[in-house]
Amino acid sequence: MLTTESLTEAESQLAHNLAITLVKEDTDVNEVGKVIAYLRSIVDQPDAGRRFFSYLKTLVTNGWQIGHSGRTIGYYRNIERACNQYLQSQEANAQTMLKILGWAMRLMRYYKVSPIEEISISQSPQVEQISERQAEIAEVFQSQKFEIDQVLDATVLSIKGNKVTYEMLGRIKLTEREPKKAASLEEGQIVKVKITALKEDGTIKSVKFIN
């Protein structure tokens, strides 16, 4: 079972705030994974923290040369700004930074499928640790690979006109137009839906009722 015993309350807050900030700025989780890989490669060096922040600055400066899309440089800026804000205090302890970043990446996948209006950055020095339930769900979404035309079980949460809100995997909620099927569905009904589009980070963008 996944636990978060290795995170202190302060570290948990930093991971939460870092993840929320990056999700609200629509930052690509895969780019976060790349900077984590870099930090992991140098984490045992005595100046790893300083080198990490220098690396982020270099990404922003030279991102136009190495980016794979027009949005990549924006992702780099978001990551540098968020790390400067939430990890600068941990610069002397690269292992702690790596741990916080790892959890932030897991939580990004979790928060990307949570209603964004329910998510807020904690300003309090006392913050509830990431719950075991949150951690388990985050781990599921980190490892889950979705594909176009993949079929999932979904619960019909609500029906408003021709708009149907589905819940999949116990957490993912999406509202879709179902002009031909909405009238025949009932709230609480378990149905089959097909993935019709994915976001850049591999999470589900849209689904379609199929039975």
CSV table of C-alpha atoms in Angstrom, one decimal, residues 91-174:
chain,number,residue,atom,x,y,z
A,91,GLU,CA,18.4,24.2,-2.3
A,92,ALA,CA,20.9,22.9,0.2
A,93,ASN,CA,19.1,19.5,0.4
A,94,ALA,CA,18.8,18.0,-3.1
A,95,GLN,CA,17.4,14.7,-1.8
A,96,THR,CA,14.5,16.6,-0.2
A,97,MET,CA,13.9,18.6,-3.4
A,98,LEU,CA,13.8,15.4,-5.4
A,99,LYS,CA,11.3,13.8,-3.0
A,100,ILE,CA,9.0,16.9,-3.1
A,101,LEU,CA,9.2,17.1,-6.9
A,102,GLY,CA,8.4,13.4,-7.3
A,103,TRP,CA,5.3,13.8,-5.2
A,104,ALA,CA,4.3,17.0,-7.0
A,105,MET,CA,4.5,15.1,-10.3
A,106,ARG,CA,2.2,12.4,-9.0
A,107,LEU,CA,-0.2,14.9,-7.6
A,108,MET,CA,-0.3,16.8,-10.9
A,109,ARG,CA,-1.8,13.8,-12.5
A,110,TYR,CA,-4.3,13.5,-9.7
A,111,TYR,CA,-5.3,17.2,-9.7
A,112,LYS,CA,-5.6,17.3,-13.5
A,113,VAL,CA,-8.7,15.1,-13.2
A,114,SER,CA,-10.1,16.9,-10.1
A,115,PRO,CA,-12.6,19.8,-10.5
A,116,ILE,CA,-10.1,22.7,-10.7
A,117,GLU,CA,-12.4,25.0,-8.7
A,118,GLU,CA,-12.0,22.7,-5.7
A,119,ILE,CA,-8.2,23.0,-5.7
A,120,SER,CA,-6.5,25.8,-3.8
A,121,ILE,CA,-3.0,26.7,-2.8
A,122,SER,CA,-2.5,26.4,1.0
A,123,GLN,CA,-1.2,29.5,2.6
A,124,SER,CA,-1.3,28.1,6.1
A,125,PRO,CA,1.9,26.8,7.7
A,126,GLN,CA,-0.1,24.0,9.1
A,127,VAL,CA,-1.4,21.8,6.3
A,128,GLU,CA,-3.0,18.4,6.3
A,129,GLN,CA,-0.6,15.8,4.9
A,130,ILE,CA,-1.4,14.3,1.5
A,131,SER,CA,-3.9,11.6,2.5
A,132,GLU,CA,-3.2,8.0,1.7
A,133,ARG,CA,-6.3,8.0,-0.5
A,134,GLN,CA,-4.9,11.0,-2.5
A,135,ALA,CA,-1.6,9.3,-2.8
A,136,GLU,CA,-3.1,6.0,-4.0
A,137,ILE,CA,-5.2,7.8,-6.7
A,138,ALA,CA,-2.2,9.8,-7.7
A,139,GLU,CA,-0.1,6.6,-8.2
A,140,VAL,CA,-2.9,5.1,-10.3
A,141,PHE,CA,-3.0,8.0,-12.7
A,142,GLN,CA,0.8,8.1,-12.9
A,143,SER,CA,0.9,4.5,-14.1
A,144,GLN,CA,-2.4,4.5,-16.1
A,145,LYS,CA,-2.0,4.5,-19.8
A,146,PHE,CA,-5.1,5.6,-21.8
A,147,GLU,CA,-5.7,5.0,-25.5
A,148,ILE,CA,-8.1,6.4,-28.1
A,149,ASP,CA,-11.1,4.0,-28.5
A,150,GLN,CA,-10.3,2.4,-25.1
A,151,VAL,CA,-13.6,1.4,-23.4
A,152,LEU,CA,-14.2,2.2,-19.7
A,153,ASP,CA,-17.0,1.7,-17.3
A,154,ALA,CA,-18.6,5.0,-16.2
A,155,THR,CA,-21.3,6.1,-13.8
A,156,VAL,CA,-23.8,8.6,-14.9
A,157,LEU,CA,-23.6,11.4,-12.2
A,158,SER,CA,-26.0,13.9,-13.7
A,159,ILE,CA,-28.1,14.7,-16.8
A,160,LYS,CA,-28.9,18.3,-17.8
A,161,GLY,CA,-30.6,18.5,-21.1
A,162,ASN,CA,-28.4,16.7,-23.6
A,163,LYS,CA,-25.3,17.1,-21.3
A,164,VAL,CA,-24.3,14.0,-19.3
A,165,THR,CA,-21.6,14.0,-16.6
A,166,TYR,CA,-19.7,10.7,-16.3
A,167,GLU,CA,-17.4,9.5,-13.6
A,168,MET,CA,-14.7,6.9,-14.5
A,169,LEU,CA,-12.2,5.0,-12.3
A,170,GLY,CA,-13.8,6.5,-9.2
A,171,ARG,CA,-12.4,10.0,-9.8
A,172,ILE,CA,-12.3,11.2,-13.4
A,173,LYS,CA,-15.4,13.4,-14.1
A,174,LEU,CA,-16.3,14.6,-17.6
